[in-house]
PDB file of C-alpha atoms in Angstrom:
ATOM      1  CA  UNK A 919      80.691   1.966  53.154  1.00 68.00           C
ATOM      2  CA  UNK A 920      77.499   2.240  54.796  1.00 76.00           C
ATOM      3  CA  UNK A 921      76.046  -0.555  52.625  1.00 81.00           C
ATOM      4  CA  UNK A 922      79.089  -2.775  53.788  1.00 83.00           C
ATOM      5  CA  UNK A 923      78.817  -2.396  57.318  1.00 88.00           C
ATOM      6  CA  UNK A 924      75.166  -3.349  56.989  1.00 85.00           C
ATOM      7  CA  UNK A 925      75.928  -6.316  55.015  1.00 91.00           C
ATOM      8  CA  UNK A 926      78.476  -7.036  57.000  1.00 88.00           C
ATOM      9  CA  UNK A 927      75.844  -6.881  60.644  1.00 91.00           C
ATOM     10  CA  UNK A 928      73.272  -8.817  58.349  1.00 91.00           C
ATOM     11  CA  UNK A 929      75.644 -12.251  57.870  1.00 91.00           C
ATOM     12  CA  UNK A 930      76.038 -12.762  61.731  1.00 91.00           C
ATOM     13  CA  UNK A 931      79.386 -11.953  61.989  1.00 92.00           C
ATOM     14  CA  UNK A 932      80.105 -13.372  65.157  1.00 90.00           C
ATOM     15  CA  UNK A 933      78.552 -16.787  65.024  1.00 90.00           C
ATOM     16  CA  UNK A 934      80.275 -16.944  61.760  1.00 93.00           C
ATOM     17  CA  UNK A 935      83.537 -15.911  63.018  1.00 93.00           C
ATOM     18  CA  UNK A 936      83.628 -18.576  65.584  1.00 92.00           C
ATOM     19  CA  UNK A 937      83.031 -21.219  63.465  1.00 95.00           C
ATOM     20  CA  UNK A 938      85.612 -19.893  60.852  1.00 95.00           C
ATOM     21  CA  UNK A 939      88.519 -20.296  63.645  1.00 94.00           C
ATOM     22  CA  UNK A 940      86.984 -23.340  64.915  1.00 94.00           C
ATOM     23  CA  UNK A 941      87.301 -25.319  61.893  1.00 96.00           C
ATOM     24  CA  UNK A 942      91.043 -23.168  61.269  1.00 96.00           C
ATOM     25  CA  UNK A 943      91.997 -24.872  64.299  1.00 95.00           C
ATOM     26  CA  UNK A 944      91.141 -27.923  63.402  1.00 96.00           C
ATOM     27  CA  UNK A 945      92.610 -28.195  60.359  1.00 97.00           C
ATOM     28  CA  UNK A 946      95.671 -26.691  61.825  1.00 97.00           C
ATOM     29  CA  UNK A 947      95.338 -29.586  64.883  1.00 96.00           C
ATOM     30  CA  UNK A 948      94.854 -32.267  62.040  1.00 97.00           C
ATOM     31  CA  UNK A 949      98.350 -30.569  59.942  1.00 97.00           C
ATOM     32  CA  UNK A 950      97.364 -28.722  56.898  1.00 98.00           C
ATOM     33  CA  UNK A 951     100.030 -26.577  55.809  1.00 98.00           C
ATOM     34  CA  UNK A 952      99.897 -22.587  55.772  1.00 98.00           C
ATOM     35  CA  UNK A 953      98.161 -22.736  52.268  1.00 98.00           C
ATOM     36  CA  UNK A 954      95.632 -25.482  52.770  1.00 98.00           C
ATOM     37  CA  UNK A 955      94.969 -23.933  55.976  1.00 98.00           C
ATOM     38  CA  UNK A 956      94.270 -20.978  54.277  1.00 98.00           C
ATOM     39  CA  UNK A 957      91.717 -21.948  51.932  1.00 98.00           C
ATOM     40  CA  UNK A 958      89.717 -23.877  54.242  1.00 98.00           C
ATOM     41  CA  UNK A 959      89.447 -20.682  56.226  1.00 98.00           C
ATOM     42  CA  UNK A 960      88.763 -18.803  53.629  1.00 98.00           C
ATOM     43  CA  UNK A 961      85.924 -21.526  52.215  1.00 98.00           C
ATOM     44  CA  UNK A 962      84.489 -21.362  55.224  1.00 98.00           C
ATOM     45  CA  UNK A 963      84.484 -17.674  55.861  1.00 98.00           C
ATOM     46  CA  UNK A 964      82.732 -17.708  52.494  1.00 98.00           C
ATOM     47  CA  UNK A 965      80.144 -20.811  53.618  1.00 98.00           C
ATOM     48  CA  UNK A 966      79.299 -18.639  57.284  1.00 97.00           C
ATOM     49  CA  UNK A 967      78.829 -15.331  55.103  1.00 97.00           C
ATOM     50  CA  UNK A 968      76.445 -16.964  52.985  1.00 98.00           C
ATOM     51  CA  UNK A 969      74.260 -18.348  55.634  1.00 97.00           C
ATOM     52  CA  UNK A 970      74.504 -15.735  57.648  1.00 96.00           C
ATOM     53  CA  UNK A 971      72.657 -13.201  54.849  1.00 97.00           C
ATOM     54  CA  UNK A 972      70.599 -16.067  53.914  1.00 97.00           C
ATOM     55  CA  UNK A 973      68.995 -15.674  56.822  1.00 95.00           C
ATOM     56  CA  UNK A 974      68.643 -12.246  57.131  1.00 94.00           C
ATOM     57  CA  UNK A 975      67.175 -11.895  53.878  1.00 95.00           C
ATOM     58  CA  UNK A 976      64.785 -14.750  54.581  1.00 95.00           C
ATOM     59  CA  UNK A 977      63.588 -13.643  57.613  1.00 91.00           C
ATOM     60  CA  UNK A 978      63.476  -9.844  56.265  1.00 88.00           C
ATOM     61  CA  UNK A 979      59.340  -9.675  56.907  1.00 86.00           C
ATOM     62  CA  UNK A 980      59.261 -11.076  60.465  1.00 85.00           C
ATOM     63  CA  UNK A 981      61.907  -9.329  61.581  1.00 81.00           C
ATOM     64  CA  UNK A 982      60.571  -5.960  60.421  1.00 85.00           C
ATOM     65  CA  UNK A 983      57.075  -7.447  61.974  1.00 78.00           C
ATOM     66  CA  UNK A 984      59.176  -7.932  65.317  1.00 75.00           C
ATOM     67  CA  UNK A 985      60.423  -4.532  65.269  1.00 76.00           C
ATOM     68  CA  UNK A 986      63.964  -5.942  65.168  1.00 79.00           C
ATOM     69  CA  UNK A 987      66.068  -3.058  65.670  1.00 77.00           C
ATOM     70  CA  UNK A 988      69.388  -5.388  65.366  1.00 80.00           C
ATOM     71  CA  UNK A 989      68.567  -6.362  61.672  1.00 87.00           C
ATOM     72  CA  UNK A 990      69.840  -4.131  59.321  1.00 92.00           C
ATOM     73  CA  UNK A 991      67.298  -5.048  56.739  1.00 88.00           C
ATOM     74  CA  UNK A 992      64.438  -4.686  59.066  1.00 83.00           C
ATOM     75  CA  UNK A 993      65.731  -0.663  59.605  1.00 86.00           C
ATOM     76  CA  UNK A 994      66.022  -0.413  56.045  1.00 86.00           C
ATOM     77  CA  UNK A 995      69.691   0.417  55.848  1.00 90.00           C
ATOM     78  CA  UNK A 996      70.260  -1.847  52.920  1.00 93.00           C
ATOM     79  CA  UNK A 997      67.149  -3.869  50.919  1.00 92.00           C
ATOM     80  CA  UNK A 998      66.285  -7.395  50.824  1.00 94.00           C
ATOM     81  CA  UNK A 999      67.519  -7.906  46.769  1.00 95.00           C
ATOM     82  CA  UNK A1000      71.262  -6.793  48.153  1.00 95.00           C
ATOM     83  CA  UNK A1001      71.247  -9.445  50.906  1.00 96.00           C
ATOM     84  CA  UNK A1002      69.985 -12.431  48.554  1.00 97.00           C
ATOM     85  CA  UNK A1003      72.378 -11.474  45.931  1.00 97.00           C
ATOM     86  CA  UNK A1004      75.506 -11.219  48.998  1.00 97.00           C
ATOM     87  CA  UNK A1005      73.809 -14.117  50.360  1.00 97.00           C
ATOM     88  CA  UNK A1006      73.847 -16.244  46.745  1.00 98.00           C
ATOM     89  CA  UNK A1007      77.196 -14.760  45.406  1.00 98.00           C
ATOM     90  CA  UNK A1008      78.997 -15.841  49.127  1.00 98.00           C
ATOM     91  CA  UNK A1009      77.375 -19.322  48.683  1.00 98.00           C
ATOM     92  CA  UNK A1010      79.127 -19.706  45.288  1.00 98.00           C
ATOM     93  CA  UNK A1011      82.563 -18.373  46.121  1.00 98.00           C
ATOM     94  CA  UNK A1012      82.389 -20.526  48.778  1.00 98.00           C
ATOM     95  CA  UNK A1013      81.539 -23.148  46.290  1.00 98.00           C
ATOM     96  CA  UNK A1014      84.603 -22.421  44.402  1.00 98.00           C
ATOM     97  CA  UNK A1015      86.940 -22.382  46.584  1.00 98.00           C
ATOM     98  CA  UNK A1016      86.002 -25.529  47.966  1.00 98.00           C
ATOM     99  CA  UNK A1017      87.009 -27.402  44.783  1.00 98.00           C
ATOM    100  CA  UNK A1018      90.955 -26.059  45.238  1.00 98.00           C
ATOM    101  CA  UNK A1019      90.901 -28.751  48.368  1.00 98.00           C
ATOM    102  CA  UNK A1020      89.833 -32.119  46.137  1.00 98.00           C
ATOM    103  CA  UNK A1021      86.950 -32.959  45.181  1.00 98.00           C
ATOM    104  CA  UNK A1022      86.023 -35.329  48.696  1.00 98.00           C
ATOM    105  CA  UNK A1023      86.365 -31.794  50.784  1.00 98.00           C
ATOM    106  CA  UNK A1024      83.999 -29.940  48.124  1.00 98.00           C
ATOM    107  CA  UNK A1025      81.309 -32.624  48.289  1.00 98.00           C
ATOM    108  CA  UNK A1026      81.554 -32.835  52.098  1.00 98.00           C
ATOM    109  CA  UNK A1027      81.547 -28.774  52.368  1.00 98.00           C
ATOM    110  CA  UNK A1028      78.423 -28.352  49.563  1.00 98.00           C
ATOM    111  CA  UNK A1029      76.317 -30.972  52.338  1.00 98.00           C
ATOM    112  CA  UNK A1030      77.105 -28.916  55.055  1.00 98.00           C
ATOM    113  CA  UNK A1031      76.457 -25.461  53.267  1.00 98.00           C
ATOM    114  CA  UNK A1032      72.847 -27.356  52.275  1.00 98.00           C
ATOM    115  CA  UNK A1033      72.472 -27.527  56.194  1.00 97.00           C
ATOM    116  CA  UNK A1034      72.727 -24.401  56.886  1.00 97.00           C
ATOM    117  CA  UNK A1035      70.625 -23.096  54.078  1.00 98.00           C
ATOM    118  CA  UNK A1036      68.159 -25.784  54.765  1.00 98.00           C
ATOM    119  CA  UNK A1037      67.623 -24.354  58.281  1.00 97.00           C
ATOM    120  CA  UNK A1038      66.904 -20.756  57.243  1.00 96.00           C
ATOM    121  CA  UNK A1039      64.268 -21.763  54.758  1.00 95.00           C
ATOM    122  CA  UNK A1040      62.583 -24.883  56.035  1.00 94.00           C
ATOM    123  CA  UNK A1041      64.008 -26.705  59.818  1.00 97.00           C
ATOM    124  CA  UNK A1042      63.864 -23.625  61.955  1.00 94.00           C
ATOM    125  CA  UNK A1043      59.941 -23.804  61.755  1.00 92.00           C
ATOM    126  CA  UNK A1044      59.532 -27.509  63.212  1.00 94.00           C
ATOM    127  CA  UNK A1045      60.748 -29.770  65.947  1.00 96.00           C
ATOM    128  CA  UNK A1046      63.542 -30.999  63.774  1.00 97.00           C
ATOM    129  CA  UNK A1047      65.372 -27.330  63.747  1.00 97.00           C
ATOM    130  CA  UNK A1048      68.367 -28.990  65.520  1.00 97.00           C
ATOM    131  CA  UNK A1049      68.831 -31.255  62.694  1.00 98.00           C
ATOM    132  CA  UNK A1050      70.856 -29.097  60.383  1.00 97.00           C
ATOM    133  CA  UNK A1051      73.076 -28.178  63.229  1.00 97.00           C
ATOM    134  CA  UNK A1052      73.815 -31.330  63.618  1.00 98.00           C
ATOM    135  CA  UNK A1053      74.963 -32.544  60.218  1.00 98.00           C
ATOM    136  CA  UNK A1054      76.967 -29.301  59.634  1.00 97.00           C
ATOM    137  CA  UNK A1055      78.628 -29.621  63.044  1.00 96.00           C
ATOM    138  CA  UNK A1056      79.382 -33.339  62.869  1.00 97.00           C
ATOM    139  CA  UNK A1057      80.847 -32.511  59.246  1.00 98.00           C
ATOM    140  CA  UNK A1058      83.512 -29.696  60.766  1.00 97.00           C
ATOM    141  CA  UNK A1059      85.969 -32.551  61.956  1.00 97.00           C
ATOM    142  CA  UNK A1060      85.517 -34.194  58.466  1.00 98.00           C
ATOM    143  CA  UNK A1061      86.412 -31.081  56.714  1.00 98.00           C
ATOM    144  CA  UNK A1062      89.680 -30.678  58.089  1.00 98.00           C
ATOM    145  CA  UNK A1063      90.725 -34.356  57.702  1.00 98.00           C
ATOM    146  CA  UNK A1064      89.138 -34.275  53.751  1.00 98.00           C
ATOM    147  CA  UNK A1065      91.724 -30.880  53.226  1.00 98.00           C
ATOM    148  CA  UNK A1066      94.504 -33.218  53.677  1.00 98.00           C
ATOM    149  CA  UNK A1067      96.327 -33.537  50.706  1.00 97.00           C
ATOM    150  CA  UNK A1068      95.809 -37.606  51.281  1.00 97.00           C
ATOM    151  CA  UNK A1069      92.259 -37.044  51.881  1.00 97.00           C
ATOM    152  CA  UNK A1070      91.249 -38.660  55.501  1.00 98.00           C
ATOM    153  CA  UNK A1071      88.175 -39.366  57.372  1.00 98.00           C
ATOM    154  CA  UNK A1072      87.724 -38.047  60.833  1.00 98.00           C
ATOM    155  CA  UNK A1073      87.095 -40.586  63.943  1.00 97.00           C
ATOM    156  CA  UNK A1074      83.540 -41.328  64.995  1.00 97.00           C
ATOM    157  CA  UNK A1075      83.986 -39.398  68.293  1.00 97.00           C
ATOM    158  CA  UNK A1076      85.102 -36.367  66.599  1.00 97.00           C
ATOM    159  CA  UNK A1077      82.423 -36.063  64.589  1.00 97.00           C
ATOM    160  CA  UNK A1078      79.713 -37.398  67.343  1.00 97.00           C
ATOM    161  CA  UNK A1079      81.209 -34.716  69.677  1.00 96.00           C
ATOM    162  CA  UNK A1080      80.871 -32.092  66.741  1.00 96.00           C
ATOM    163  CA  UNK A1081      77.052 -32.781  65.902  1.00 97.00           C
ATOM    164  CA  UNK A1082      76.618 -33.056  69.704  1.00 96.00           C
ATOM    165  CA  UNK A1083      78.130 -29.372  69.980  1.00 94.00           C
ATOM    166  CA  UNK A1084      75.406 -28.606  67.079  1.00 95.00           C
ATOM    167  CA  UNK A1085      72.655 -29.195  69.067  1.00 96.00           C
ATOM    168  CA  UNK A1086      74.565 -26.759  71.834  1.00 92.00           C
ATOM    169  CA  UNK A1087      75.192 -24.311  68.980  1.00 91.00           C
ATOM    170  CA  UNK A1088      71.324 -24.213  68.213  1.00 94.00           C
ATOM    171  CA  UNK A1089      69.749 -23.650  71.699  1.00 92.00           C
ATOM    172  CA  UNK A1090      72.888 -20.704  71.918  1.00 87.00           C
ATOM    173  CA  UNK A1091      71.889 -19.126  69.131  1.00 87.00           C
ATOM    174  CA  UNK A1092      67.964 -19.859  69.629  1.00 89.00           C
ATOM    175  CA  UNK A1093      67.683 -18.493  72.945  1.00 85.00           C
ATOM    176  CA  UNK A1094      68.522 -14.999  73.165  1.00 81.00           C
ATOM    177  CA  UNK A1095      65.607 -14.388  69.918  1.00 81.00           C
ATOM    178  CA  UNK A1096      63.039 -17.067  71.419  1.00 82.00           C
ATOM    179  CA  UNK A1097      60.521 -14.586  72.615  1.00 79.00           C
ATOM    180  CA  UNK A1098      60.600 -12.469  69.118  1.00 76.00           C
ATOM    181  CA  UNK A1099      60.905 -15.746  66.869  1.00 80.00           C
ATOM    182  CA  UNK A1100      57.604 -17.465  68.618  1.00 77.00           C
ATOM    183  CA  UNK A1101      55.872 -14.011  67.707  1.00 75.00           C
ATOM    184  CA  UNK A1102      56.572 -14.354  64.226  1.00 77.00           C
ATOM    185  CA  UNK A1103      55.544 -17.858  64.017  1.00 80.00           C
ATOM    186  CA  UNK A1104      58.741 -19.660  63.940  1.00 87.00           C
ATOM    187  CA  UNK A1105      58.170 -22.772  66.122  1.00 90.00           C
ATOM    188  CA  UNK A1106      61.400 -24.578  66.421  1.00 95.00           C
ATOM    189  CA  UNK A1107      62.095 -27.440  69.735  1.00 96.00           C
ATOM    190  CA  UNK A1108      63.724 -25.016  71.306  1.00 94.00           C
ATOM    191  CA  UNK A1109      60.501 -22.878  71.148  1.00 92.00           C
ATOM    192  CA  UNK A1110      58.802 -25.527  71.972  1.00 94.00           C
ATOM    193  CA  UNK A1111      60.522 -27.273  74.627  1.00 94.00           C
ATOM    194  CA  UNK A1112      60.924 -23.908  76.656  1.00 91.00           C
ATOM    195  CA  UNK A1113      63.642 -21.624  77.852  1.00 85.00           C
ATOM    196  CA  UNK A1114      64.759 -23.898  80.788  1.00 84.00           C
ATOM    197  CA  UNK A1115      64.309 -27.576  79.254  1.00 90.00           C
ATOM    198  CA  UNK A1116      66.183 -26.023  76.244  1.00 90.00           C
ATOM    199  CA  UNK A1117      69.131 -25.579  77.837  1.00 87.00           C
ATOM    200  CA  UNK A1118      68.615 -28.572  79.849  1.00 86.00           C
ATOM    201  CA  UNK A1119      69.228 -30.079  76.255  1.00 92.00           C
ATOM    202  CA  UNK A1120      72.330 -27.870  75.605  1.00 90.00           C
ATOM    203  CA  UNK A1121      74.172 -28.607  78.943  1.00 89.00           C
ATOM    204  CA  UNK A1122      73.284 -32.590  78.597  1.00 91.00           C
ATOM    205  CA  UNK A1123      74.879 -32.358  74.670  1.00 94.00           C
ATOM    206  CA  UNK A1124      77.718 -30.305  75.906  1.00 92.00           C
ATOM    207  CA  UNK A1125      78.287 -33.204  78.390  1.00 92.00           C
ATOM    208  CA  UNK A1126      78.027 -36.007  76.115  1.00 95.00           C
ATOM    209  CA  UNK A1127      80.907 -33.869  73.893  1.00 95.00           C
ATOM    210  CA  UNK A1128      83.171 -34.107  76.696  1.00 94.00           C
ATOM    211  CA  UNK A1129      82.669 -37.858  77.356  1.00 94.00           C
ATOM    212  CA  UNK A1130      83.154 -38.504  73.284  1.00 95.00           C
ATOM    213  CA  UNK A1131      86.499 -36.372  73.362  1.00 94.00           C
ATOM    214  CA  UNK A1132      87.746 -38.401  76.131  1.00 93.00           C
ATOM    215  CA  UNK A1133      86.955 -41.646  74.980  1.00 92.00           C
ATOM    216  CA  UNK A1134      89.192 -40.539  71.850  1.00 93.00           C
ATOM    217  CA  UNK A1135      91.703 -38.440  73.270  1.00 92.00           C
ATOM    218  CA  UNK A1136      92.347 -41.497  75.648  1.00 89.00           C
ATOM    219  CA  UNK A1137      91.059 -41.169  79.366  1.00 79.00           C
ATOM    220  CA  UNK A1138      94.707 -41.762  80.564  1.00 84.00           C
ATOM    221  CA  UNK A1139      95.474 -38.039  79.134  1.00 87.00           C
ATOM    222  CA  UNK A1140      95.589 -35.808  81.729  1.00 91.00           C
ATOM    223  CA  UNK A1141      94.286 -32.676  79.948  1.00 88.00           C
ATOM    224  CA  UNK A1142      91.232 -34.639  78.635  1.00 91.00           C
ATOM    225  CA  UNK A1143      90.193 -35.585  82.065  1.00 92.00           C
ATOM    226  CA  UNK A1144      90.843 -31.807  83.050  1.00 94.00           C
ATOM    227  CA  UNK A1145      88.424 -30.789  80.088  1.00 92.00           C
ATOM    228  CA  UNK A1146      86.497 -33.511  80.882  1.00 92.00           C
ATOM    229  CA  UNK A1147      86.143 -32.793  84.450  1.00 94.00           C
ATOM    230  CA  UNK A1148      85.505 -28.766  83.679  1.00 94.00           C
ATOM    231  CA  UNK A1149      83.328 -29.019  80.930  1.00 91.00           C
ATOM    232  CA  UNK A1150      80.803 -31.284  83.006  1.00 92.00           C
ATOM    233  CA  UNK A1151      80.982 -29.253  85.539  1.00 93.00           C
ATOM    234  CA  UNK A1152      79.935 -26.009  83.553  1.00 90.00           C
ATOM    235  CA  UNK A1153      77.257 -28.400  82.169  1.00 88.00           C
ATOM    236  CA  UNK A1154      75.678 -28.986  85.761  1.00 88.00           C
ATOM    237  CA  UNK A1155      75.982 -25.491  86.287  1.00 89.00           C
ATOM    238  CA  UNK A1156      74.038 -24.964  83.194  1.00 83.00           C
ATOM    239  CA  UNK A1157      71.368 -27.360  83.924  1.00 81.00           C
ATOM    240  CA  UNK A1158      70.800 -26.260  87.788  1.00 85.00           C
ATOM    241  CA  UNK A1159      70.886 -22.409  86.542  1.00 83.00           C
ATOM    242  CA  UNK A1160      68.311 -23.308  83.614  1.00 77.00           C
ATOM    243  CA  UNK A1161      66.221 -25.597  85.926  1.00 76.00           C
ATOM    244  CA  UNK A1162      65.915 -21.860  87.894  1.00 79.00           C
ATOM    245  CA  UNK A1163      65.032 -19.962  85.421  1.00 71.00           C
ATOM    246  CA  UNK A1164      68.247 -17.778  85.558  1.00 76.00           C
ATOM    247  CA  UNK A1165      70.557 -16.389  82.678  1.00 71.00           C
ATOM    248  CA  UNK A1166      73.141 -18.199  83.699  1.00 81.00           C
ATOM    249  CA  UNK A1167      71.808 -21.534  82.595  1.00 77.00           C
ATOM    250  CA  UNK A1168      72.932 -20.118  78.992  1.00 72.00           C
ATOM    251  CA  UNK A1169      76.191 -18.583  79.871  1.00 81.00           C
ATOM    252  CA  UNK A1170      77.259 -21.885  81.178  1.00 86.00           C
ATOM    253  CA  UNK A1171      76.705 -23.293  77.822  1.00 82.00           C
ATOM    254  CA  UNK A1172      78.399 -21.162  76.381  1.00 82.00           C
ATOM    255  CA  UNK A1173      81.319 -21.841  78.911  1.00 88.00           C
ATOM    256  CA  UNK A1174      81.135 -25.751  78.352  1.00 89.00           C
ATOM    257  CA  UNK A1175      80.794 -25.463  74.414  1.00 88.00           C
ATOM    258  CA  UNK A1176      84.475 -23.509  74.570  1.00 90.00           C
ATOM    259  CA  UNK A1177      85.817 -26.221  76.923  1.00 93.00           C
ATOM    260  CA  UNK A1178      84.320 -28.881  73.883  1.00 92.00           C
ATOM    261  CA  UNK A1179      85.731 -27.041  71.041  1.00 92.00           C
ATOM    262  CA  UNK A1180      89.419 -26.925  73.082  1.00 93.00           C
ATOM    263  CA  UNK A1181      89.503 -30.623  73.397  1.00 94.00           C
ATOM    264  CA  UNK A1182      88.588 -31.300  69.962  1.00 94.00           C
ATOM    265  CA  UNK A1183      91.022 -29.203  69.083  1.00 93.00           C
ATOM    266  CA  UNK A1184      93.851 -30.589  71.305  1.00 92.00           C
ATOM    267  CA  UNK A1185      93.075 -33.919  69.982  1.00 93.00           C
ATOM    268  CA  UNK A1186      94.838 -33.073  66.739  1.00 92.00           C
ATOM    269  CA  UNK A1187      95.815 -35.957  64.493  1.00 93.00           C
ATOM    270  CA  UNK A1188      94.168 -38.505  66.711  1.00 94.00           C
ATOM    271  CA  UNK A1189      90.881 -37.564  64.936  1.00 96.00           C
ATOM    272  CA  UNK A1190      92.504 -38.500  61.482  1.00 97.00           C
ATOM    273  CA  UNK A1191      91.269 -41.857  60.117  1.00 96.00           C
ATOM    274  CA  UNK A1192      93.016 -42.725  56.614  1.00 93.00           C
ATOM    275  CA  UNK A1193      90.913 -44.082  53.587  1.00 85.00           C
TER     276      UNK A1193
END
């Protein structure tokens, strides 16, 4: 049990619980049924797990180096050959599972499991670390409309405003490690652009998200100008609180990046382009 719960700290379960119900949501916005709806979830799940351990078990000497008390493989409470083999044996269940939704979905879902494998090993050390994010986010839109059973494309907005949300995704998850990750040499933009302009860049991609999901949800809808109108808001708020140096610059991301991922949700079947 005590292995578990350490395997289970090591795959980032909250990050990866987030984007599990994001993409749920969309493919219950989009209209999978109760079973396709479930096995997307459950790919997914799978896909977040994977990365998640990947990058523990990657990272297992720095963060020991750091003194990372958070990392259960840095305190030794479960080794580095149990994580890659979690980490590998996630990746291929996710895999498998993918294949039940057609054979579009499973391509679309093995590119965007690359991404986030790609970052742990390689993009997270160079000014391109955003790049991942943004392939694997702009993909989440496509994997709901690809789990149709008439496989669909998703609209160009949706997926703009989901790689746009990637780049918010990184600097969120960048910024609360950037002080122990520049110690242990990992020199991403957000580590190189700085606390403040880093956010800068979250809160202007956050925006941009909003003005995407309004161009498709249709800027006569009500609730889209509502998101619209709140999300830039917690976007300026971002930027001015980031521009001072204060915490809140990041919470406000956080605030606009729900505000995105509502819309995108509420735009349901709009997003669904057919082949």
């Amino acid at each position: 049990m005590r292995m578990t719960g350490a395997l289970l700290r090591s795959s980032h379960p909250g990050p990866s619980a987030g984007v599990t119900l994001i993409t749920v949501l969309l493919g219950v916005a989009v209209g999978l049924d109760p079973a396709r709806v479930a096995l997307l979830g459950v790919t997914i799940a799978f896909n977040q797990l994977s990365i998640g351990l990947s990058n523990d078990w990657l990272d297992a000497a720095r963060d020991r180096d750091a003194g990372r008390r958070d990392k259960p493989v840095a305190r030794d409470e479960v080794g580095v050959a149990t994580v890659r083999f979690a980490a590998i044996a996630a990746a291929t269940a996710a895999i498998l599972v993918a294949f039940t939704l057609g054979i579009p979905f499973a391509i679309a879902h093995l590119v965007a499991l690359g991404g986030g494998w790609a970052y742990n090993a390689w993009f997270k050390h160079g000014p391109l670390s955003p790049l991942p994010y943004v392939v694997s986010f702009g993909l989440l839109p496509m994997l709901a409309t690809l789990a149709l059973p008439a496989p669909a494309l998703a609209a160009w907005w949706a997926v703009l405003a989901g790689s746009l949300l990637g780049i918010a995704a990184h600097v969120a998850n960048v910024l609360p490690d950037l002080d122990d990750d520049a110690a242990t040499g990992v020199h991403g933009l957000p580590h190189r652009l700085g606390r403040a302009a880093s956010t800068l860049l979250g809160g202007l991609a956050l925006a941009a998200a909003a003005v995407a999901l309004t161009v498709g949800i249709g800027a006569d809808s009500p609730v889209a100008l509502t998101g619209l109108a709140l999300s830039l808001a917690a976007s300026v708020a971002a930027v001015v609180f980031a521009l001072r140096g204060s915490r809140w610059g990041f919470r406000f991301v956080i605030v606009a990046a729900l505000i995105d991922v509502v819309l995108l949700v509420l735009a349901g079947d709009r997003m669904v382009v057919p082949l």
